[in-house]
mmCIF file of C-alpha atoms and ligand atoms in Angstrom:
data_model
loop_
_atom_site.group_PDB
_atom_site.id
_atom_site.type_symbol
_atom_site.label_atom_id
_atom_site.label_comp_id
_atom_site.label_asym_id
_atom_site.label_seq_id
_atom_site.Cartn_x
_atom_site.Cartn_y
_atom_site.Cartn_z
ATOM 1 C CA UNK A 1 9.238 25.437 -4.521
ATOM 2 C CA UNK A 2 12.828 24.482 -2.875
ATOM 3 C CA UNK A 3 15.871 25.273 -5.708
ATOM 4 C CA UNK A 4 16.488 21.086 -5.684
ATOM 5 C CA UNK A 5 13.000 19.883 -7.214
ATOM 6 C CA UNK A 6 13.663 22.744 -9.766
ATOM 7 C CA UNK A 7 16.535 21.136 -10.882
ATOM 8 C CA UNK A 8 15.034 17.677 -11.358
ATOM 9 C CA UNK A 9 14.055 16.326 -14.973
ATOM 10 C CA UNK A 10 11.933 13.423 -13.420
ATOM 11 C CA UNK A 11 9.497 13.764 -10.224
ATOM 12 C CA UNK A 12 10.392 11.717 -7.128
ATOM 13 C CA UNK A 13 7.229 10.132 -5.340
ATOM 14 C CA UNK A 14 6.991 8.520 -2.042
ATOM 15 C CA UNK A 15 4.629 5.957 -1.373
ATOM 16 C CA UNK A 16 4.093 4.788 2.156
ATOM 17 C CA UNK A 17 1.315 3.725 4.632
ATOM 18 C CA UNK A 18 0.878 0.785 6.981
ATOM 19 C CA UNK A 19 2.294 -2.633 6.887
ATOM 20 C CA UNK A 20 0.099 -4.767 4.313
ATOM 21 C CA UNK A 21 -1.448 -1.656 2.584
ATOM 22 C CA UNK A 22 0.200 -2.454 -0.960
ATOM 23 C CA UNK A 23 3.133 -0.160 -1.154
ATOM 24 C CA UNK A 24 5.360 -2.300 -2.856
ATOM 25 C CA UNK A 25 2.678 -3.885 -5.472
ATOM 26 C CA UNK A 26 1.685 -0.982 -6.036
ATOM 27 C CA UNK A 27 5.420 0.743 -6.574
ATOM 28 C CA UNK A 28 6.030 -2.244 -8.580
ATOM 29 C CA UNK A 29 3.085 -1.642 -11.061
ATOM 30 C CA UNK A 30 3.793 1.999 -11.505
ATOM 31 C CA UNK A 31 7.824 1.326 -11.845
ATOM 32 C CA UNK A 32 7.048 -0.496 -15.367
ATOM 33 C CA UNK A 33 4.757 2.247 -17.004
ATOM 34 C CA UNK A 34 6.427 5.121 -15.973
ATOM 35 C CA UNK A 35 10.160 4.314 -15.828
ATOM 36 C CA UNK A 36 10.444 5.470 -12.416
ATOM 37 C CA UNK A 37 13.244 3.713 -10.040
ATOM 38 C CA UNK A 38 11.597 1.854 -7.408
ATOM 39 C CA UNK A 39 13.456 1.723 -4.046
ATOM 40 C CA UNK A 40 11.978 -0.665 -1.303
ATOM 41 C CA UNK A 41 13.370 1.233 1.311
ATOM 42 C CA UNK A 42 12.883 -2.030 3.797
ATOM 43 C CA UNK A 43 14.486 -4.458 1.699
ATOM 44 C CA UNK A 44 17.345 -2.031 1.586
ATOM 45 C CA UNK A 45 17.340 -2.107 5.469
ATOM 46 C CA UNK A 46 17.821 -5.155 5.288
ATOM 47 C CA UNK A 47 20.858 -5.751 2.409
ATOM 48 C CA UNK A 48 22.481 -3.311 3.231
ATOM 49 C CA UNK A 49 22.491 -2.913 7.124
ATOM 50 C CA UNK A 50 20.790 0.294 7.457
ATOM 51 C CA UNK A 51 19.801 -0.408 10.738
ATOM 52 C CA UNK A 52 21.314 -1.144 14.477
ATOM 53 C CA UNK A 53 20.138 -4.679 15.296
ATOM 54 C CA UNK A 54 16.949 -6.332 15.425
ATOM 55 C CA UNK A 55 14.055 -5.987 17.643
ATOM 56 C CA UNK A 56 13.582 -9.589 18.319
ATOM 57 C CA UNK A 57 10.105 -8.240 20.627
ATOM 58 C CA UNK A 58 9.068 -6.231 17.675
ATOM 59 C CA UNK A 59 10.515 -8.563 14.817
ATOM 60 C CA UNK A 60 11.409 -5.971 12.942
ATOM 61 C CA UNK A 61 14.693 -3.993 12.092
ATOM 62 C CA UNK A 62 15.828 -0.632 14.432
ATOM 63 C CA UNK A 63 16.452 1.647 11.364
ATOM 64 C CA UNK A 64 19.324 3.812 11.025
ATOM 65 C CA UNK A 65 18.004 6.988 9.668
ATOM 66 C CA UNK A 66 21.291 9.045 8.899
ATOM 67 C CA UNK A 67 22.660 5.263 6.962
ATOM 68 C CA UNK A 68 19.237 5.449 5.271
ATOM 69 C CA UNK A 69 19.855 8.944 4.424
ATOM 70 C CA UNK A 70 23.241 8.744 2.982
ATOM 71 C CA UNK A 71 22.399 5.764 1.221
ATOM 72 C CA UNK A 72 19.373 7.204 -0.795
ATOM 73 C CA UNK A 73 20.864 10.937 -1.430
ATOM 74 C CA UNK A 74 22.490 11.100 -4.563
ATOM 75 C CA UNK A 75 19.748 9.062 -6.096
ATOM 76 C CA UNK A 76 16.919 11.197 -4.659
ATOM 77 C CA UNK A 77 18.577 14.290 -6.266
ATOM 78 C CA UNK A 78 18.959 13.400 -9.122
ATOM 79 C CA UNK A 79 15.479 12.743 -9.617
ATOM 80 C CA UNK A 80 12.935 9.841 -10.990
ATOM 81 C CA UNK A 81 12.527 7.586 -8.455
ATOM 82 C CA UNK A 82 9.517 6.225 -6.618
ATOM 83 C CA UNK A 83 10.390 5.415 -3.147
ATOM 84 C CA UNK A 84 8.455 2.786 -1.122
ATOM 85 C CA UNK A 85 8.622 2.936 3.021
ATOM 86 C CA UNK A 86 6.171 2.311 6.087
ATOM 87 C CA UNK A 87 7.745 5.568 7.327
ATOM 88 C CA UNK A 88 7.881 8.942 5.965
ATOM 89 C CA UNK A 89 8.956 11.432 8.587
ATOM 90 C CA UNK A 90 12.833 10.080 8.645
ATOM 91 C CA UNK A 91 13.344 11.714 5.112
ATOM 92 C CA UNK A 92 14.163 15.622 4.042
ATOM 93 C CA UNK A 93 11.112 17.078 2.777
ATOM 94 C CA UNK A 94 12.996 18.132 -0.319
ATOM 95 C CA UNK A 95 13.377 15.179 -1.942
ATOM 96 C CA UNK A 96 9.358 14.292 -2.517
ATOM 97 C CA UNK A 97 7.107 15.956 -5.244
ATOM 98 C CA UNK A 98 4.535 13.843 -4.318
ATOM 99 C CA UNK A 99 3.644 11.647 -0.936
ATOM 100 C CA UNK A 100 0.683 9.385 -1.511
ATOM 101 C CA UNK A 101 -0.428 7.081 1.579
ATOM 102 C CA UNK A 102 -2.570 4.142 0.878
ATOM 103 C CA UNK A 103 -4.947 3.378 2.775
ATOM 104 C CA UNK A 104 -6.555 -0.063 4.072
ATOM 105 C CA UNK A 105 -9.955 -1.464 5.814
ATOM 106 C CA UNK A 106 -9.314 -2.846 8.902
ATOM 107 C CA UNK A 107 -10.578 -6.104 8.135
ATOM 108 C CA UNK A 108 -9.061 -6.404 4.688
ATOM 109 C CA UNK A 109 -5.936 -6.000 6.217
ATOM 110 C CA UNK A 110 -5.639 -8.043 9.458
ATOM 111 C CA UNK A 111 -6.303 -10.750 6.474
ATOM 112 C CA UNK A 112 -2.883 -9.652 4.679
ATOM 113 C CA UNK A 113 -0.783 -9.440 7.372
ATOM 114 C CA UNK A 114 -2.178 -12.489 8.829
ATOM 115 C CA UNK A 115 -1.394 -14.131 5.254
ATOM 116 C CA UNK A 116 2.003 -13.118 5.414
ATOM 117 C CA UNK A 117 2.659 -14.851 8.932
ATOM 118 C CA UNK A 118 2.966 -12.274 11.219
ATOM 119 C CA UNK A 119 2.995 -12.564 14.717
ATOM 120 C CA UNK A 120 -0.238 -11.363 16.742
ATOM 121 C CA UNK A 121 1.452 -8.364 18.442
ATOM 122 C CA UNK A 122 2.734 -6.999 15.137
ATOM 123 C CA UNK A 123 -0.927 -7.754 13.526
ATOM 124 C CA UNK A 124 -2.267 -5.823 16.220
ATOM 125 C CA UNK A 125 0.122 -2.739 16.279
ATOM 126 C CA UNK A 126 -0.053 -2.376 12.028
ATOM 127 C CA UNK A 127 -3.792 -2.355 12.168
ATOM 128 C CA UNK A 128 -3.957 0.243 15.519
ATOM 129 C CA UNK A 129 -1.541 2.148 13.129
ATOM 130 C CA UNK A 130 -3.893 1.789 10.238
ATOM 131 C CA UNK A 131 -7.140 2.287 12.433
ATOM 132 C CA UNK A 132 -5.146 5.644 14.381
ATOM 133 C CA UNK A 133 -4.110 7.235 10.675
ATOM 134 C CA UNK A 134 -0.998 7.336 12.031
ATOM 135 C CA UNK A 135 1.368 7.407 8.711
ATOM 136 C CA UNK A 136 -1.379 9.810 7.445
ATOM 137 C CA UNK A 137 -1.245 12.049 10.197
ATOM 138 C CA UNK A 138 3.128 11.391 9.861
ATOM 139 C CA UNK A 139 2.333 12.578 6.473
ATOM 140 C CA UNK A 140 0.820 15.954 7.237
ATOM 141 C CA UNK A 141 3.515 16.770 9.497
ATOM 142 C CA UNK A 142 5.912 16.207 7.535
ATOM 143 C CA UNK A 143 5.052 17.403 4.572
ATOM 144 C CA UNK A 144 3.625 20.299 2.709
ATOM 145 C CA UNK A 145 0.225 19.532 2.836
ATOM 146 C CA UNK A 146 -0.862 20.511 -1.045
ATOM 147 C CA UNK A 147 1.557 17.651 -2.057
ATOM 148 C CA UNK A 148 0.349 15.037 0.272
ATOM 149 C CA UNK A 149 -2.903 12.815 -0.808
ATOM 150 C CA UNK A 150 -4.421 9.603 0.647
ATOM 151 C CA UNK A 151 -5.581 6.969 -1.626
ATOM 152 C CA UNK A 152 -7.564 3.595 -0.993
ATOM 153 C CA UNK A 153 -5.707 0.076 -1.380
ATOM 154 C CA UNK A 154 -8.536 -2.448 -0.695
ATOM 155 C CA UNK A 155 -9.032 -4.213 -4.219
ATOM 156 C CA UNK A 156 -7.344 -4.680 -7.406
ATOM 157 C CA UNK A 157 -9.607 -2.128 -8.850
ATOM 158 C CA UNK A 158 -8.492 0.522 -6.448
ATOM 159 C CA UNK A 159 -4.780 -0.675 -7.057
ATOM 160 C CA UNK A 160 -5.083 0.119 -11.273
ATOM 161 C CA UNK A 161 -6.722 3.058 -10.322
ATOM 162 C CA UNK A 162 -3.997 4.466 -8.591
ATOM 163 C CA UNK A 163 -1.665 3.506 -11.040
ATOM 164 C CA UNK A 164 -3.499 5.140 -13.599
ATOM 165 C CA UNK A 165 -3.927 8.313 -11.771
ATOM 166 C CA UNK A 166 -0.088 8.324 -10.524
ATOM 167 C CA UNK A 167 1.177 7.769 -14.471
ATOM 168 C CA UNK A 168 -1.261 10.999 -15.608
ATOM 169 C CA UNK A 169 0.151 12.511 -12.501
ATOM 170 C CA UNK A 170 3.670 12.177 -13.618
ATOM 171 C CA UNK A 171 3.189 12.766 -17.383
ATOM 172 C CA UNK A 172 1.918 16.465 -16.096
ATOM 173 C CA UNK A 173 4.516 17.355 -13.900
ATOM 174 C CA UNK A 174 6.842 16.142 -17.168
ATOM 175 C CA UNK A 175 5.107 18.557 -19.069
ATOM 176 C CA UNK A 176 4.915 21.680 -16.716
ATOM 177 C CA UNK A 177 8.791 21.267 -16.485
ATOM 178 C CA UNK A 178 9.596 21.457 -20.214
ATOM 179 C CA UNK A 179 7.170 24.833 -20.549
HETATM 180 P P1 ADP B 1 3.253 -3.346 1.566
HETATM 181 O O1 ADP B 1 4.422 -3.218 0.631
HETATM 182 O O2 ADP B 1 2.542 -2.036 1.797
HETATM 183 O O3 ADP B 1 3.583 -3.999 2.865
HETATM 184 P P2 ADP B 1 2.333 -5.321 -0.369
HETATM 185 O O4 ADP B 1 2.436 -4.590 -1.665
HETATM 186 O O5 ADP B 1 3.416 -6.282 -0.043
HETATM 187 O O6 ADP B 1 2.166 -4.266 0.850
HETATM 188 O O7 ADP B 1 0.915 -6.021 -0.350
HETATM 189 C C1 ADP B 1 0.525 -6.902 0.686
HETATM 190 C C2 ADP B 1 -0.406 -7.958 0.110
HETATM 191 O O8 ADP B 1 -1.637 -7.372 -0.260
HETATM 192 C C3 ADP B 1 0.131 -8.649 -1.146
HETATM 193 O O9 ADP B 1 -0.239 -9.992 -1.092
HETATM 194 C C4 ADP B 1 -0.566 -7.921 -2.276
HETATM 195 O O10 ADP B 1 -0.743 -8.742 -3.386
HETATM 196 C C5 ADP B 1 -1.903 -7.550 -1.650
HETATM 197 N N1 ADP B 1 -2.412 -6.266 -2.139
HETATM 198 C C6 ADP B 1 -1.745 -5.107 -2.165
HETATM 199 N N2 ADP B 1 -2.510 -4.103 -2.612
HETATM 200 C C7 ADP B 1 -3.729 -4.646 -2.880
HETATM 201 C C8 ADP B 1 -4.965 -4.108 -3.374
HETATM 202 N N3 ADP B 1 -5.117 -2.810 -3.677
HETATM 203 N N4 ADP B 1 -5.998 -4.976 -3.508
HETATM 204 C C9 ADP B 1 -5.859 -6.267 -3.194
HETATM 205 N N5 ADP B 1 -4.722 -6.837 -2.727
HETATM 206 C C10 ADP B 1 -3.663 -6.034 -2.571
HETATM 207 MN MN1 MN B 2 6.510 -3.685 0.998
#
């Protein structure tokens, strides 16, 4: 383990995954029963101009990883936060005790980001990127692979289930600090 997370009191986790998968619900949930800071890295993107224009082709925001970086440092160091991004390979490995990517049926999902009004060529990309594992497989790279786990985001039952799991999670890395 790198000499940073050693100096943390409270775990940093990432959550990311496709488009539509539930990041930020989910984020949301775990935020109020474990304390941990939420950061919606996306909505920062967009308050705070972290990014170089927008793709008008794409709709969607050209992010400016070294802004994004220098925004979320000092936060990510000092620990307790649970971070919430469609990407995961712009960040230093360092920061994350914990990289979960939800997961999402194809079908389920075309539904969501229909719902939400998307366009038909970003529909189609976010479910190619869902159906391709691509985040996952971002993930893997990325990461240290005894730190990175998948979970499903279909139904509500699946979303309290993660929540559950990711506040026992976070209790035992507490408790394996203070030993
Ligand atoms: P993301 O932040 O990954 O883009 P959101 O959290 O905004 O996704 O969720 C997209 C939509 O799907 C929202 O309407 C949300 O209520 C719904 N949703 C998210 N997760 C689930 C789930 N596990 N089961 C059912 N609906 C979900
Ligand atoms: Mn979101």
């Amino acid at each position: 383990e790198n000499i940073e997370s050693e100096e943390r009191i409270n775990p940093n986790i990432l959550i990311t995954g496709t488009p539509g998968t539930g990041k930020t619900t989910l984020c949301e949930l775990v935020a109020e029963t474990t304390g941990l800071i939420h950061i919606d890295v996306g909505k920062l993107v967009k308050e705070k101009g972290l990014h170089q224009g927008f793709d008008q082709e794409y709709q969607s925001y050209i992010i400016d990883d070294d802004k994004i970086i220098d925004e979320l440092e000092d936060k990510l160091l000092k620990g307790g936060n649970i971070v919430d991004f469609h990407s995961c390979e712009i960040f230093p490995e360092r920061w994350f005790d914990l990289v979960l990517v939800l997961r999402t049926n194809n079908t389920i999902l075309y539904d969501r980001l229909e719902t939400r009004g998307y366009i038909q060529k970003k529909i189609t990309e976010n479910i190619e990127c869902e159906i391709f594992q691509e985040i996952l497989e971002e993930a893997k790279e990325s990461y240290s692979s005894e730190i990175v786990i998948e979970l499903q985001s279909n139904s509500l039952q699946d979303m309290e289930n993660n929540s559950i799991r990711i506040e026992e999670w976070v209790k035992n890395w507490k408790s394996n600090k203070i030993q």
